[in-house]
mmCIF file of C-alpha atoms in Angstrom:
data_model
loop_
_atom_site.group_PDB
_atom_site.id
_atom_site.type_symbol
_atom_site.label_atom_id
_atom_site.label_comp_id
_atom_site.label_asym_id
_atom_site.label_seq_id
_atom_site.Cartn_x
_atom_site.Cartn_y
_atom_site.Cartn_z
ATOM 1 C CA ALA A 1 -18.704 -62.366 26.470
ATOM 2 C CA ASN A 2 -22.216 -61.706 27.136
ATOM 3 C CA ASN A 3 -21.547 -62.412 31.035
ATOM 4 C CA GLN A 4 -23.586 -60.010 32.172
ATOM 5 C CA HIS A 5 -21.968 -60.777 35.854
ATOM 6 C CA ALA A 6 -18.124 -60.672 34.796
ATOM 7 C CA SER A 7 -15.276 -59.215 36.343
ATOM 8 C CA TYR A 8 -11.470 -58.043 36.101
ATOM 9 C CA VAL A 9 -9.081 -60.817 37.887
ATOM 10 C CA SER A 10 -6.562 -60.329 40.320
ATOM 11 C CA ALA A 11 -3.980 -58.136 39.321
ATOM 12 C CA GLU A 12 -1.867 -59.878 41.559
ATOM 13 C CA ARG A 13 -3.274 -63.077 41.464
ATOM 14 C CA PHE A 14 -2.524 -63.437 37.653
ATOM 15 C CA ALA A 15 0.184 -61.188 36.549
ATOM 16 C CA SER A 16 2.548 -63.571 34.557
ATOM 17 C CA GLU A 17 -0.602 -65.036 32.693
ATOM 18 C CA ARG A 18 -1.775 -61.369 31.919
ATOM 19 C CA SER A 19 0.973 -59.917 30.028
ATOM 20 C CA PHE A 20 1.059 -63.176 27.116
ATOM 21 C CA LEU A 21 -1.914 -61.835 27.040
ATOM 22 C CA THR A 22 -2.986 -61.582 23.544
ATOM 23 C CA GLY A 23 -7.071 -62.369 22.478
ATOM 24 C CA LEU A 24 -9.452 -60.261 25.319
ATOM 25 C CA ASP A 25 -13.620 -60.190 24.214
ATOM 26 C CA LEU A 26 -15.119 -58.339 27.276
ATOM 27 C CA THR A 27 -17.946 -57.976 24.379
ATOM 28 C CA ASN A 28 -21.799 -56.736 26.122
ATOM 29 C CA THR A 29 -20.649 -57.742 29.489
ATOM 30 C CA SER A 30 -21.978 -55.059 31.539
ATOM 31 C CA GLN A 31 -18.585 -53.210 32.182
ATOM 32 C CA LYS A 32 -18.475 -49.401 33.163
ATOM 33 C CA GLY A 33 -16.043 -46.884 33.781
ATOM 34 C CA ASP A 34 -12.374 -46.956 32.295
ATOM 35 C CA PHE A 35 -10.129 -49.800 31.173
ATOM 36 C CA PRO A 36 -7.840 -50.637 32.187
ATOM 37 C CA ALA A 37 -5.293 -50.916 29.368
ATOM 38 C CA SER A 38 -1.669 -51.442 31.371
ATOM 39 C CA MET A 39 -3.223 -54.616 32.371
ATOM 40 C CA PHE A 40 -2.472 -55.859 29.008
ATOM 41 C CA PRO A 41 0.736 -55.343 27.044
ATOM 42 C CA SER A 42 0.513 -58.304 24.813
ATOM 43 C CA ILE A 43 -3.083 -57.523 23.511
ATOM 44 C CA VAL A 44 -3.559 -58.404 19.621
ATOM 45 C CA VAL A 45 -6.990 -58.717 19.776
ATOM 46 C CA LEU A 46 -9.663 -56.679 22.019
ATOM 47 C CA ARG A 47 -13.136 -56.801 22.373
ATOM 48 C CA LEU A 48 -15.365 -54.235 24.439
ATOM 49 C CA GLY A 49 -18.343 -53.717 22.190
ATOM 50 C CA HIS A 50 -21.429 -53.581 23.996
ATOM 51 C CA ASN A 51 -21.019 -52.338 27.535
ATOM 52 C CA GLU A 52 -20.939 -48.976 29.222
ATOM 53 C CA TYR A 53 -17.576 -47.988 29.869
ATOM 54 C CA SER A 54 -16.743 -43.984 29.079
ATOM 55 C CA GLY A 55 -14.096 -41.555 29.137
ATOM 56 C CA ASP A 56 -10.929 -41.885 26.715
ATOM 57 C CA LEU A 57 -9.520 -45.464 25.881
ATOM 58 C CA ASP A 58 -5.504 -45.884 27.287
ATOM 59 C CA ILE A 59 -3.636 -46.574 23.935
ATOM 60 C CA GLN A 60 -0.649 -46.757 24.614
ATOM 61 C CA PRO A 61 0.328 -49.734 26.406
ATOM 62 C CA LEU A 62 -1.631 -51.058 23.299
ATOM 63 C CA GLN A 63 1.252 -50.804 21.088
ATOM 64 C CA SER A 64 -0.032 -54.595 19.043
ATOM 65 C CA LEU A 65 -3.600 -54.650 18.534
ATOM 66 C CA THR A 66 -4.650 -55.685 15.045
ATOM 67 C CA GLN A 67 -8.804 -55.879 16.019
ATOM 68 C CA LEU A 68 -10.339 -53.239 17.773
ATOM 69 C CA ASP A 69 -14.710 -53.406 18.438
ATOM 70 C CA ILE A 70 -15.158 -50.282 21.396
ATOM 71 C CA SER A 71 -18.333 -49.898 19.351
ATOM 72 C CA HIS A 72 -21.814 -48.515 21.509
ATOM 73 C CA ASN A 73 -20.186 -47.205 24.313
ATOM 74 C CA GLN A 74 -19.278 -43.851 25.584
ATOM 75 C CA PHE A 75 -16.076 -43.846 24.960
ATOM 76 C CA LYS A 76 -14.548 -40.170 24.601
ATOM 77 C CA PHE A 77 -11.475 -38.529 23.057
ATOM 78 C CA ASP A 78 -10.588 -37.384 19.918
ATOM 79 C CA VAL A 79 -10.054 -39.990 16.870
ATOM 80 C CA ILE A 80 -6.151 -38.299 16.319
ATOM 81 C CA LYS A 81 -5.080 -41.054 18.943
ATOM 82 C CA PHE A 82 -6.082 -43.992 16.857
ATOM 83 C CA THR A 83 -2.678 -42.905 14.728
ATOM 84 C CA SER A 84 -0.481 -44.364 17.548
ATOM 85 C CA LEU A 85 -1.296 -47.809 16.686
ATOM 86 C CA PRO A 86 -0.105 -48.706 12.831
ATOM 87 C CA LEU A 87 -0.800 -52.315 13.191
ATOM 88 C CA LEU A 88 -4.520 -52.159 13.359
ATOM 89 C CA THR A 89 -6.513 -53.849 9.983
ATOM 90 C CA ASN A 90 -9.654 -52.667 11.834
ATOM 91 C CA ILE A 91 -11.648 -50.825 14.228
ATOM 92 C CA LYS A 92 -15.605 -51.273 15.511
ATOM 93 C CA ALA A 93 -15.783 -47.558 16.681
ATOM 94 C CA ARG A 94 -20.020 -47.164 16.353
ATOM 95 C CA LYS A 95 -21.984 -46.086 18.844
ATOM 96 C CA ASN A 96 -19.436 -43.432 21.045
ATOM 97 C CA LEU A 97 -18.374 -39.649 21.991
ATOM 98 C CA LEU A 98 -15.588 -39.802 19.961
ATOM 99 C CA PHE A 99 -15.236 -36.356 18.255
ATOM 100 C CA GLY A 100 -12.018 -34.786 15.890
ATOM 101 C CA SER A 101 -11.159 -35.378 12.290
ATOM 102 C CA LEU A 102 -10.622 -38.586 10.343
ATOM 103 C CA THR A 103 -7.062 -38.812 9.490
ATOM 104 C CA LEU A 104 -5.715 -42.800 8.779
ATOM 105 C CA TYR A 105 -2.889 -42.012 6.824
ATOM 106 C CA ALA A 106 -0.466 -43.832 9.785
ATOM 107 C CA LEU A 107 -2.154 -46.341 9.701
ATOM 108 C CA PRO A 108 -1.055 -48.263 6.182
ATOM 109 C CA SER A 109 -2.473 -52.244 7.898
ATOM 110 C CA LEU A 110 -5.693 -50.488 7.833
ATOM 111 C CA GLN A 111 -8.874 -52.362 5.689
ATOM 112 C CA SER A 112 -12.227 -51.839 7.679
ATOM 113 C CA ALA A 113 -13.326 -49.011 10.419
ATOM 114 C CA ASP A 114 -16.777 -47.817 11.323
ATOM 115 C CA PHE A 115 -16.878 -44.847 13.013
ATOM 116 C CA GLY A 116 -20.751 -44.184 12.476
ATOM 117 C CA SER A 117 -22.493 -42.791 15.153
ATOM 118 C CA ASN A 118 -20.545 -40.540 16.825
ATOM 119 C CA HIS A 119 -19.560 -36.779 16.937
ATOM 120 C CA LEU A 120 -16.621 -36.299 14.164
ATOM 121 C CA THR A 121 -15.758 -32.633 12.098
ATOM 122 C CA ALA A 122 -15.692 -33.405 8.623
ATOM 123 C CA PRO A 123 -12.456 -34.941 6.378
ATOM 124 C CA ASP A 124 -10.594 -34.773 3.563
ATOM 125 C CA PHE A 125 -12.294 -36.441 1.868
ATOM 126 C CA VAL A 126 -10.016 -36.695 -0.904
ATOM 127 C CA SER A 127 -7.279 -37.777 1.422
ATOM 128 C CA LEU A 128 -9.871 -40.895 1.839
ATOM 129 C CA GLY A 129 -9.650 -41.495 -0.994
ATOM 130 C CA ALA A 130 -6.135 -41.426 -1.572
ATOM 131 C CA LEU A 131 -6.209 -44.483 1.461
ATOM 132 C CA PHE A 132 -8.938 -45.879 -0.433
ATOM 133 C CA ALA A 133 -6.150 -46.693 -3.961
ATOM 134 C CA LYS A 134 -3.062 -46.737 -2.121
ATOM 135 C CA SER A 135 -3.612 -49.204 1.264
ATOM 136 C CA ARG A 136 -5.563 -51.660 2.288
ATOM 137 C CA LEU A 137 -8.514 -49.844 3.306
ATOM 138 C CA GLN A 138 -12.225 -51.510 1.965
ATOM 139 C CA SER A 139 -14.949 -51.104 4.023
ATOM 140 C CA LEU A 140 -15.057 -47.458 5.729
ATOM 141 C CA ASN A 141 -18.521 -45.800 7.597
ATOM 142 C CA ILE A 142 -18.976 -42.301 8.737
ATOM 143 C CA SER A 143 -22.550 -42.362 8.837
ATOM 144 C CA ASP A 144 -24.268 -40.590 11.407
ATOM 145 C CA ASN A 145 -21.752 -37.868 12.460
ATOM 146 C CA THR A 146 -24.365 -35.061 12.497
ATOM 147 C CA ARG A 147 -21.184 -32.657 13.217
ATOM 148 C CA ILE A 148 -19.748 -32.865 9.965
ATOM 149 C CA PRO A 149 -21.539 -30.594 7.880
ATOM 150 C CA THR A 150 -23.972 -31.097 5.175
ATOM 151 C CA PHE A 151 -23.003 -30.215 1.466
ATOM 152 C CA THR A 152 -25.323 -27.859 -0.803
ATOM 153 C CA SER A 153 -24.226 -30.054 -3.717
ATOM 154 C CA LEU A 154 -22.135 -33.104 -4.565
ATOM 155 C CA ASN A 155 -18.953 -31.434 -5.834
ATOM 156 C CA THR A 156 -16.518 -34.470 -7.131
ATOM 157 C CA PRO A 157 -13.153 -32.360 -6.623
ATOM 158 C CA THR A 158 -14.431 -31.025 -2.992
ATOM 159 C CA THR A 159 -15.221 -34.472 -2.147
ATOM 160 C CA GLY A 160 -13.878 -36.620 -3.767
ATOM 161 C CA LEU A 161 -17.682 -38.326 -3.902
ATOM 162 C CA ASP A 162 -19.574 -39.786 -6.400
ATOM 163 C CA ARG A 163 -22.329 -42.247 -6.474
ATOM 164 C CA SER A 164 -22.706 -45.021 -8.878
ATOM 165 C CA ALA A 165 -25.705 -46.412 -9.945
ATOM 166 C CA LEU A 166 -25.152 -49.404 -8.582
ATOM 167 C CA SER A 167 -24.812 -47.782 -4.825
ATOM 168 C CA ALA A 168 -27.959 -48.263 -3.019
ATOM 169 C CA PRO A 169 -29.419 -47.961 0.131
ATOM 170 C CA SER A 170 -27.905 -49.361 3.101
ATOM 171 C CA ILE A 171 -29.735 -52.658 3.991
ATOM 172 C CA HIS A 172 -28.195 -51.569 7.391
ATOM 173 C CA PHE A 173 -28.965 -48.096 8.136
ATOM 174 C CA ASN A 174 -31.819 -46.034 7.510
ATOM 175 C CA ASP A 175 -31.062 -42.857 5.791
ATOM 176 C CA THR A 176 -27.415 -44.004 4.272
ATOM 177 C CA VAL A 177 -25.894 -45.031 1.219
ATOM 178 C CA THR A 178 -23.919 -47.392 0.500
ATOM 179 C CA CYS A 179 -21.370 -46.808 -2.289
ATOM 180 C CA TYR A 180 -20.164 -49.229 -4.562
ATOM 181 C CA GLN A 181 -17.474 -47.181 -6.341
ATOM 182 C CA LEU A 182 -16.319 -44.111 -6.384
ATOM 183 C CA THR A 183 -14.755 -42.225 -8.265
ATOM 184 C CA PHE A 184 -11.591 -41.546 -6.076
ATOM 185 C CA PHE A 185 -10.739 -45.543 -6.639
ATOM 186 C CA ASN A 186 -11.687 -47.806 -9.084
ATOM 187 C CA GLN A 187 -11.256 -50.993 -7.878
ATOM 188 C CA ALA A 188 -14.332 -52.986 -7.240
ATOM 189 C CA GLY A 189 -15.719 -54.757 -3.373
ATOM 190 C CA ARG A 190 -14.759 -51.611 -1.654
ATOM 191 C CA THR A 191 -17.298 -49.671 -0.153
ATOM 192 C CA PHE A 192 -17.952 -46.403 1.870
ATOM 193 C CA SER A 193 -20.561 -45.511 3.674
ATOM 194 C CA TYR A 194 -22.074 -41.911 4.419
ATOM 195 C CA ASP A 195 -25.065 -39.910 4.867
ATOM 196 C CA GLU A 196 -27.152 -39.336 2.159
ATOM 197 C CA THR A 197 -28.441 -36.157 3.764
ATOM 198 C CA LEU A 198 -24.945 -35.433 3.320
ATOM 199 C CA PHE A 199 -24.992 -34.866 -0.393
ATOM 200 C CA ASN A 200 -28.490 -33.490 -0.750
ATOM 201 C CA TYR A 201 -29.387 -35.173 -3.825
#
């Protein structure tokens, strides 16, 4: 990580070593273009944050992934692709060009996900609420997705959301509220971050 001169090792020279590699951290290494996922079939933890990767991400070879960080890149693909990675526990995908409607039902092990600052459309909030209640999901951030429509009023049966007295402006992102208790779950310690302006308080 943080190596501005990093480059990929020779596929011919390191073929056997590469097939057993389970962790790869290329954070902030000035990587560009496509990520060669097929080179790393056994990868479990993959960190590609703060680079210039672009285009699609070949998910198919990454079936063993439990942790994925692609934040601060220019990846552009439908987030439905993540549902083909059932072992994922953590996703960091902030600041990309991801699109589509968030569907996390096929990720029963997911504990935290950050999809802030992308181009997602409105998810089914009620179904997301069920994930908080029935799965391991503890933290979800969808703030600053400009294609999620503004609600004219807070309609709990429709959105499943209600801001509790413990909710407060995010310490990390301006104009974002972190919800500490939502109507669709009552377990302490779970968080859901969204844009304050979406609900017109």
